[in-house]
CSV table of C-alpha atoms in Angstrom, one decimal:
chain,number,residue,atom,x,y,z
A,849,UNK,CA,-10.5,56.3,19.0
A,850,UNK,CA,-9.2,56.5,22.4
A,851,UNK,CA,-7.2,53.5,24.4
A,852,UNK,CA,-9.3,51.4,25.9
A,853,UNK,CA,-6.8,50.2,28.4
A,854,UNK,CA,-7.2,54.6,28.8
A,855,UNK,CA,-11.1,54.5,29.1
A,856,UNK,CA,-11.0,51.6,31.8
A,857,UNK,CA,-8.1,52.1,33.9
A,858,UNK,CA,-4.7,51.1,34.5
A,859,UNK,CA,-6.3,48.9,37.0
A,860,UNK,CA,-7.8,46.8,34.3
A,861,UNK,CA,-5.0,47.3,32.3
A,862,UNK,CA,-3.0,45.9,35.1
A,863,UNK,CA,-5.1,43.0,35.7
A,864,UNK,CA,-5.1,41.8,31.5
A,865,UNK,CA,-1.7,41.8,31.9
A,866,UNK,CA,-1.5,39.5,34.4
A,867,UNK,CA,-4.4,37.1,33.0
A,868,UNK,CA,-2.3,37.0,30.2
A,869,UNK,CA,1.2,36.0,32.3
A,870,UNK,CA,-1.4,33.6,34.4
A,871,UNK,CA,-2.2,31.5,31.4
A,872,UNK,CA,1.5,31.5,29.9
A,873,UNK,CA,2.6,30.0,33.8
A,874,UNK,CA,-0.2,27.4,33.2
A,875,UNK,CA,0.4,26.1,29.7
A,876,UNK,CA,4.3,26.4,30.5
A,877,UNK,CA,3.7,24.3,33.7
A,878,UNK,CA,1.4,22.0,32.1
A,879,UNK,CA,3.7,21.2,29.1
A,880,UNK,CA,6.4,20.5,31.9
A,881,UNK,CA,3.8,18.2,33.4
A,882,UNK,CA,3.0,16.0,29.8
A,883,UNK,CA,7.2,16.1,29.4
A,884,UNK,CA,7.7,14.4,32.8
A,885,UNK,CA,4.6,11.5,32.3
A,886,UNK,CA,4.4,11.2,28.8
A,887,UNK,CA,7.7,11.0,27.8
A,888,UNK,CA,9.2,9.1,30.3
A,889,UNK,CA,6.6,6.3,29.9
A,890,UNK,CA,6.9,6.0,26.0
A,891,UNK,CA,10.7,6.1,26.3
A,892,UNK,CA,10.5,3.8,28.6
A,893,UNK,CA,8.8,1.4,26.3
A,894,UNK,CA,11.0,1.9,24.0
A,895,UNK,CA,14.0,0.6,26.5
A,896,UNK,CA,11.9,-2.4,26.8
A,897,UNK,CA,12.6,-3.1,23.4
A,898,UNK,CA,16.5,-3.6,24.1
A,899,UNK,CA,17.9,-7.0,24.8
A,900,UNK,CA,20.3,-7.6,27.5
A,901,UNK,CA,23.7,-8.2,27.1
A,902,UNK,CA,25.6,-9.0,30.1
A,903,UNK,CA,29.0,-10.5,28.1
A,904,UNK,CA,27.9,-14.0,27.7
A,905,UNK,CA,26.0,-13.9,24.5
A,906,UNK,CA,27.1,-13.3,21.4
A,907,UNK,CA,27.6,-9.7,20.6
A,908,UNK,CA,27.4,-9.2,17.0
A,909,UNK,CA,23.4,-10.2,16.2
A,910,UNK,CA,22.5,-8.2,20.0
A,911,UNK,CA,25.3,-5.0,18.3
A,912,UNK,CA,23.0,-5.5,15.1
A,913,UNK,CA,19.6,-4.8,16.9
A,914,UNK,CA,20.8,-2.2,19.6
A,915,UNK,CA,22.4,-0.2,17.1
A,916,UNK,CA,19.3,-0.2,14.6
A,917,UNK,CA,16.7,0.2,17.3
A,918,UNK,CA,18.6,3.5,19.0
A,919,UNK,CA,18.9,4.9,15.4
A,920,UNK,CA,15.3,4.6,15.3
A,921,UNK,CA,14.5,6.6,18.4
A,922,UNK,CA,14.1,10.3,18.2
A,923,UNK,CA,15.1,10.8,21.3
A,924,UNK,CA,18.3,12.6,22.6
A,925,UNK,CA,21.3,11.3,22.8
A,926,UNK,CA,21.3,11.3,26.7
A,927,UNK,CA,18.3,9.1,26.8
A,928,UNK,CA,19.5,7.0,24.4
A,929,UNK,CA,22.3,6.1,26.6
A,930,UNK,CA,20.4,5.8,29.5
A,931,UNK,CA,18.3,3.1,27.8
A,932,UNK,CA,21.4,1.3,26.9
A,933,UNK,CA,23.1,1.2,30.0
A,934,UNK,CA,19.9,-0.5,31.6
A,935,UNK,CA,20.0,-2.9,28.8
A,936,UNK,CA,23.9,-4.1,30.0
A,937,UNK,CA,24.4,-6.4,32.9
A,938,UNK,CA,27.5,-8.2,34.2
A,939,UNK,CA,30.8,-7.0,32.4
A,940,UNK,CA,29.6,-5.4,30.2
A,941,UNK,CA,28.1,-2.7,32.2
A,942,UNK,CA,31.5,-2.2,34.6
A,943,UNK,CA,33.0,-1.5,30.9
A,944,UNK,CA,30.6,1.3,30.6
A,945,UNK,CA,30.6,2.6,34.1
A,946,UNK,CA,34.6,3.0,33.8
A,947,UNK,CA,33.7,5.0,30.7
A,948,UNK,CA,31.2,7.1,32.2
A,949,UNK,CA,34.1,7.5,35.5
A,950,UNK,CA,36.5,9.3,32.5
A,951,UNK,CA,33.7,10.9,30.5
A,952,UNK,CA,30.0,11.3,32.8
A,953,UNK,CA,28.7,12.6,29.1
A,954,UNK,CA,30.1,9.7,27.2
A,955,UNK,CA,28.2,9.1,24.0
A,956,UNK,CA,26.1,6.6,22.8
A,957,UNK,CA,28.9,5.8,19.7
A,958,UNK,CA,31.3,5.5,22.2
A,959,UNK,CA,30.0,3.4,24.2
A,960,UNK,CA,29.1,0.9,21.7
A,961,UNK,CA,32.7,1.6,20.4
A,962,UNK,CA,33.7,0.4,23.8
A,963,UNK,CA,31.7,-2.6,23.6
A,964,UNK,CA,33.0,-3.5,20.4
A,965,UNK,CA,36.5,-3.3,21.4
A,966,UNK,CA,35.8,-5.5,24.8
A,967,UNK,CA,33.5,-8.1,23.2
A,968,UNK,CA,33.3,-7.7,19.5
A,969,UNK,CA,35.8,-10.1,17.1
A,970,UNK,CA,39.1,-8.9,16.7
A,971,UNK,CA,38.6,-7.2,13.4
A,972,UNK,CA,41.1,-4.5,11.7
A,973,UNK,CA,39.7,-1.4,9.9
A,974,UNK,CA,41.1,-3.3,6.4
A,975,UNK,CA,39.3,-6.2,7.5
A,976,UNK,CA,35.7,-4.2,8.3
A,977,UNK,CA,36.0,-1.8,5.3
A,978,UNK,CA,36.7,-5.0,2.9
A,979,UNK,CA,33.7,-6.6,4.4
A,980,UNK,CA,31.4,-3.5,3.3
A,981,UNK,CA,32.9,-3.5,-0.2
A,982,UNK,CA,32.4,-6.7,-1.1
A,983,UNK,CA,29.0,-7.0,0.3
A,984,UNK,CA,26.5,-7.4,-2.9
A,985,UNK,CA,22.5,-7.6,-3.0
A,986,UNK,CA,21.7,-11.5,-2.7
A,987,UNK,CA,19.3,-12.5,-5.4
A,988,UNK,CA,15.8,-12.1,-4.1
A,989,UNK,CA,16.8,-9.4,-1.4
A,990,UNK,CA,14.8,-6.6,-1.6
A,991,UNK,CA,16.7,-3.1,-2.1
A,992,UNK,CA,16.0,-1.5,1.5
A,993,UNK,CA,17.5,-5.1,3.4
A,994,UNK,CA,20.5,-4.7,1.6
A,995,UNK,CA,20.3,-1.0,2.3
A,996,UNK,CA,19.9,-1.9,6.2
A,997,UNK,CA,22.6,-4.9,6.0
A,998,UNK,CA,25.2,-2.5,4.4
A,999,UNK,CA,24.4,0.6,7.0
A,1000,UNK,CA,25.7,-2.0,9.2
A,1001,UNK,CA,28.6,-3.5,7.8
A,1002,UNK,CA,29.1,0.9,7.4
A,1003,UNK,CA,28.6,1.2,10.9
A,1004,UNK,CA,31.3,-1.2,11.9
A,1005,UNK,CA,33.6,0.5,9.7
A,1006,UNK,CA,33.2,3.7,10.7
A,1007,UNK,CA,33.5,2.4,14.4
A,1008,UNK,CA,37.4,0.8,14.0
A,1009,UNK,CA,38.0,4.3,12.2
A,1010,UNK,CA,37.9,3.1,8.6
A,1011,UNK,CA,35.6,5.4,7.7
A,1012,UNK,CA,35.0,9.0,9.6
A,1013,UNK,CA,31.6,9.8,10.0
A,1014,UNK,CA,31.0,12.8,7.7
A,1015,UNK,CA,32.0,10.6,4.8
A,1016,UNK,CA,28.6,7.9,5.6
A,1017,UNK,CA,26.3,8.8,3.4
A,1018,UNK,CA,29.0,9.4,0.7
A,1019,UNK,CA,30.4,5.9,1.0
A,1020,UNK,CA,27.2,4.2,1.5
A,1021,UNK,CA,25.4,5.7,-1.6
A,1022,UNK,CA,28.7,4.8,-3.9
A,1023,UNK,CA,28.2,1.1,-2.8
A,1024,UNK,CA,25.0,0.6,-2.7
A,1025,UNK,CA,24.7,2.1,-6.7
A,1026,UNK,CA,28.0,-0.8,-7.2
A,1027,UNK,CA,26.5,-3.3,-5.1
A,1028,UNK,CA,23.0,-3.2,-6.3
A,1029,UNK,CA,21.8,-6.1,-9.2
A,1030,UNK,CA,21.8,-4.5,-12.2
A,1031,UNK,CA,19.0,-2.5,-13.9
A,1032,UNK,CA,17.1,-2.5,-10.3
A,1033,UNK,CA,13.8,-0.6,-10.8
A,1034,UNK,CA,14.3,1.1,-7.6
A,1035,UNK,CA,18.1,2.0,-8.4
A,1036,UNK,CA,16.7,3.3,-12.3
A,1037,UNK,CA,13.7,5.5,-10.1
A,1038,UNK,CA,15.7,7.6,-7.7
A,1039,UNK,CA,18.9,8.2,-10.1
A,1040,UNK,CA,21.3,7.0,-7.1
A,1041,UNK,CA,24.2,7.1,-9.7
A,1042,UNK,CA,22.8,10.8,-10.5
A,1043,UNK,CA,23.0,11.9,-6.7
A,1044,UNK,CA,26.6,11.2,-5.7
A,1045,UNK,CA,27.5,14.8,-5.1
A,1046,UNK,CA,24.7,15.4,-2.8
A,1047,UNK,CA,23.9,11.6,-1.4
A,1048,UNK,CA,20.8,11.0,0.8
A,1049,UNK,CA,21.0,10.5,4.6
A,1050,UNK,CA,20.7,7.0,5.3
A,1051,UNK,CA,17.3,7.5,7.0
A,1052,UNK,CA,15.6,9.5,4.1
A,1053,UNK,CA,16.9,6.8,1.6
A,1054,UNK,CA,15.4,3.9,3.6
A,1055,UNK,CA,11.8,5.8,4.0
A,1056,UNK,CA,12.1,6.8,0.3
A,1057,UNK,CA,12.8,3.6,-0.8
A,1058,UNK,CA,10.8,1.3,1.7
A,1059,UNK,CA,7.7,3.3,0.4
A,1060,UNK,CA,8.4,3.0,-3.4
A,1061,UNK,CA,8.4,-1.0,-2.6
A,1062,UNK,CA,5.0,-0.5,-1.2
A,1063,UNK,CA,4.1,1.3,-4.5
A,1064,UNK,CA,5.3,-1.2,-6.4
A,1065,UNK,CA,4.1,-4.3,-4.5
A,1066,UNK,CA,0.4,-2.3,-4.4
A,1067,UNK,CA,1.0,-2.1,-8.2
A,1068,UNK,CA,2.0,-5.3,-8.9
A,1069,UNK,CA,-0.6,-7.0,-7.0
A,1070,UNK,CA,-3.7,-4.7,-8.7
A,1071,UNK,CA,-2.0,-5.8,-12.0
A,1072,UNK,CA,-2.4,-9.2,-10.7
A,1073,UNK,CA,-5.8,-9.0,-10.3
A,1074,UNK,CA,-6.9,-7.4,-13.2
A,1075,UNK,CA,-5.5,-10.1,-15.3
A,1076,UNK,CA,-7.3,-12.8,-14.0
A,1077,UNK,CA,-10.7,-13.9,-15.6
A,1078,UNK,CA,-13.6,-12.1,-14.2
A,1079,UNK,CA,-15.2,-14.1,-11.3
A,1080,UNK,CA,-18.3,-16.2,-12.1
A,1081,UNK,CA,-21.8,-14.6,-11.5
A,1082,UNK,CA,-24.2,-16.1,-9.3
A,1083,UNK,CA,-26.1,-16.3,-12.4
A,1084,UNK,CA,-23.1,-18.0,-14.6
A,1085,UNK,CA,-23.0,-20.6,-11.4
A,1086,UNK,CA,-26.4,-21.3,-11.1
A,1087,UNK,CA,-26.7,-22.6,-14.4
A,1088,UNK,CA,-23.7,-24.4,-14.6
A,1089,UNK,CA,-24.8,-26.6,-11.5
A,1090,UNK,CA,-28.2,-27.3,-13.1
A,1091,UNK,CA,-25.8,-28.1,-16.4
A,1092,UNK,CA,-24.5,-30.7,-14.2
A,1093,UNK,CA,-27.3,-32.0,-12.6
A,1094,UNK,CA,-29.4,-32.7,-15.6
A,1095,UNK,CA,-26.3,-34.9,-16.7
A,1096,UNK,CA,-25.8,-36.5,-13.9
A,1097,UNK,CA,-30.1,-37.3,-14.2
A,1098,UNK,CA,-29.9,-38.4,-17.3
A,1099,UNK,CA,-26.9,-40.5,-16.5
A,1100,UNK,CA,-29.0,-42.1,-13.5
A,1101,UNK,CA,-32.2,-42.3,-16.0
A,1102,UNK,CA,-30.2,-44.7,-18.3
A,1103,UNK,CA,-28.9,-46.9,-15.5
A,1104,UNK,CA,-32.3,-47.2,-14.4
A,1105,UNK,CA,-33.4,-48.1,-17.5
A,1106,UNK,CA,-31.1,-50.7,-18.2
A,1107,UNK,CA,-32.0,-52.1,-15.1
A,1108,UNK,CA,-35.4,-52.3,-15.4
A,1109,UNK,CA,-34.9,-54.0,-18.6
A,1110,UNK,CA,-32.4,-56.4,-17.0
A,1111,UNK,CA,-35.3,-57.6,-14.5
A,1112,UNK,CA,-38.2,-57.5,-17.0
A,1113,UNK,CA,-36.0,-60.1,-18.9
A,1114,UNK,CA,-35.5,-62.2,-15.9
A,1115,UNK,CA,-39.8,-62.0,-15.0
A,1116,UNK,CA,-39.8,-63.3,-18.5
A,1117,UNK,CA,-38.0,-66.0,-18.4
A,1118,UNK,CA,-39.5,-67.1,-14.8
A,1119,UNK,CA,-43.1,-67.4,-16.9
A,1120,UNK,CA,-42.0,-69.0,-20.0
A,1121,UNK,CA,-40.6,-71.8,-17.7
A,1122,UNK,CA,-43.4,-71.8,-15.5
A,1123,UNK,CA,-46.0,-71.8,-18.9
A,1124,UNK,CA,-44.4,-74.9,-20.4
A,1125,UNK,CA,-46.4,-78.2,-19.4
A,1126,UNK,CA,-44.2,-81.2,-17.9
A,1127,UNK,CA,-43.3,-84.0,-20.8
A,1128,UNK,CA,-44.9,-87.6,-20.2
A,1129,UNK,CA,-42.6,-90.7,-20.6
A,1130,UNK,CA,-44.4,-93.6,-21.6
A,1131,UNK,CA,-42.6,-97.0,-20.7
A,1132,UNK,CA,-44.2,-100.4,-22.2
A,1133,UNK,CA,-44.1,-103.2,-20.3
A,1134,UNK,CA,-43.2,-106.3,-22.8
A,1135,UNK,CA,-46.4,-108.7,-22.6
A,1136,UNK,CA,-45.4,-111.9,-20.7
A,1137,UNK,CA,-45.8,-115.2,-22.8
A,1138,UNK,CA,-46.6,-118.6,-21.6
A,1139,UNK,CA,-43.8,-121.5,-22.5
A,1140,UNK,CA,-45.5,-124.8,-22.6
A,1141,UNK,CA,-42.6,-127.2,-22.3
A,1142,UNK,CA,-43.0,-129.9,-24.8
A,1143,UNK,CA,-43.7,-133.5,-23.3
């Protein structure tokens, strides 16, 4: 079969080719366009979600949140400064704009780090690592809070140089199987202990374990449900209330009745004392006598 590009031309040939190179410019440009609105405005959201910190408040709670809310961003890492440094006011931001003087692509880590070291306690790497070993599950704390709480305490660590980074996940998984309550459903269903050699990252741990607690809960409360006595039929409920109603009717019936019975005795008595006639007392008068008195 011949070319077709043969049979019509290399004019036509010519002109596909550059449909083709037209459309690639236009999706190219129009993905450039949704980059610079969309992205910008949902990022920019999420900055929002940042508290300020100027140096004034306390540091550790607003190091807590920042820390867990950029982690959570899948975003890169420039951004994720730039949402920090509009979160700082006051000292706190001249701390960071030295930084950036010495580094302009300073990153996020360090600047936190910076942070830390200008307005966090004075706390050694002993101290911060001994903190994250000792921390246990509290009783009633659900797996994937103490997960959180001791990605934080880890954090810290890792920060004052206790820990390097590329041991994390290592460290964090050999804690969390010590520091765990014992027999823990969710421990016993991933095999933590089993996965030491190849541990998790931290944000596949918490998605596998936050959802397994769903399961669970779901579970648990269907469970629940199905052990409780079937609901009562409109039926069933119908004929209880007439139940009731008839005794409370026949209950009313005999009140009545004794009542009735109470005033028929009264009506009696009213006609046996109206029936009986009046007694008649009959007084005699002594008969006067004449004295004659003698002469």
């Amino acid at each position: 079969m011949a070319n077709m590009s043969g049979l019509l031309g290399p004019g036509s040939a010519a002109s596909s080719s550059e449909a083709a190179a037209s459309a690639d410019d236009w999706t190219k440009a129009l993905g450039q366009i949704l980059e610079k609105v969309v992205l910008p405005h949902a990022e920019s959201d999420s900055c929002r979600k940042l508290r300020l910190f100027a140096g004034e408040e306390e540091f550790e709670p607003w190091l807590e949140h920042t820390t867990e809310m950029l982690q959570e961003w899948a975003v890169p890492d420039a951004e994720k400064r730039r949402c920090l440094i509009e979160s700082l006011g006051g000292p706190a931001l001249d701390v960071i704009r030295t930084l950036k003087l010495i580094d302009p692509g300073v990153s996020v880590k360090d600047c936190l780090e910076a942070l830390e070291h200008n307005f966090g306690s004075v706390e050694g790497p002993e101290d911060s690592y001994c903190k994250f070993l000792n921390s246990r599950q509290q009783k009633g704390e659900k797996a994937s809070a103490y997960i959180q709480r001791l990605e934080r305490l880890l954090q810290r660590a890792v920060m004052r140089g206790a820990v390097t980074a590329e041991q994390m996940d290592q460290t964090s998984l050999a804690q969390i199987v010590r520091g765990t309550q014992y027999q823990n459903p969710i421990l016993l269903h991933f095999r933590l202990r089993e996965r030491r050699e190849h541990p998790p990252s931290y944000s596949q741990l918490i998605k596998e374990v936050r959802e397994e607690e769903e399961r669970q809960a779901a579970s648990e409360f269907w469970e629940a449900q199905s052990s409780e006595p079937a609901s009562t039929t409109p039926l069933q409920m119908a004929s209880v209330l007439m139940v009731s109603t008839r005794e409370e009717l026949a209950q009313q019936m005999q009140v009545l009745t004794e009542r009735i019975a109470e005033l028929q005795s009264t009506v009696d008595r009213v006609k046996t004392s109206r029936n009986k006639k009046p007694q008649t007392v009959v007084i005699e008068k002594p008969a006067l006598r004449a004295t004659i008195p003698p002469r």
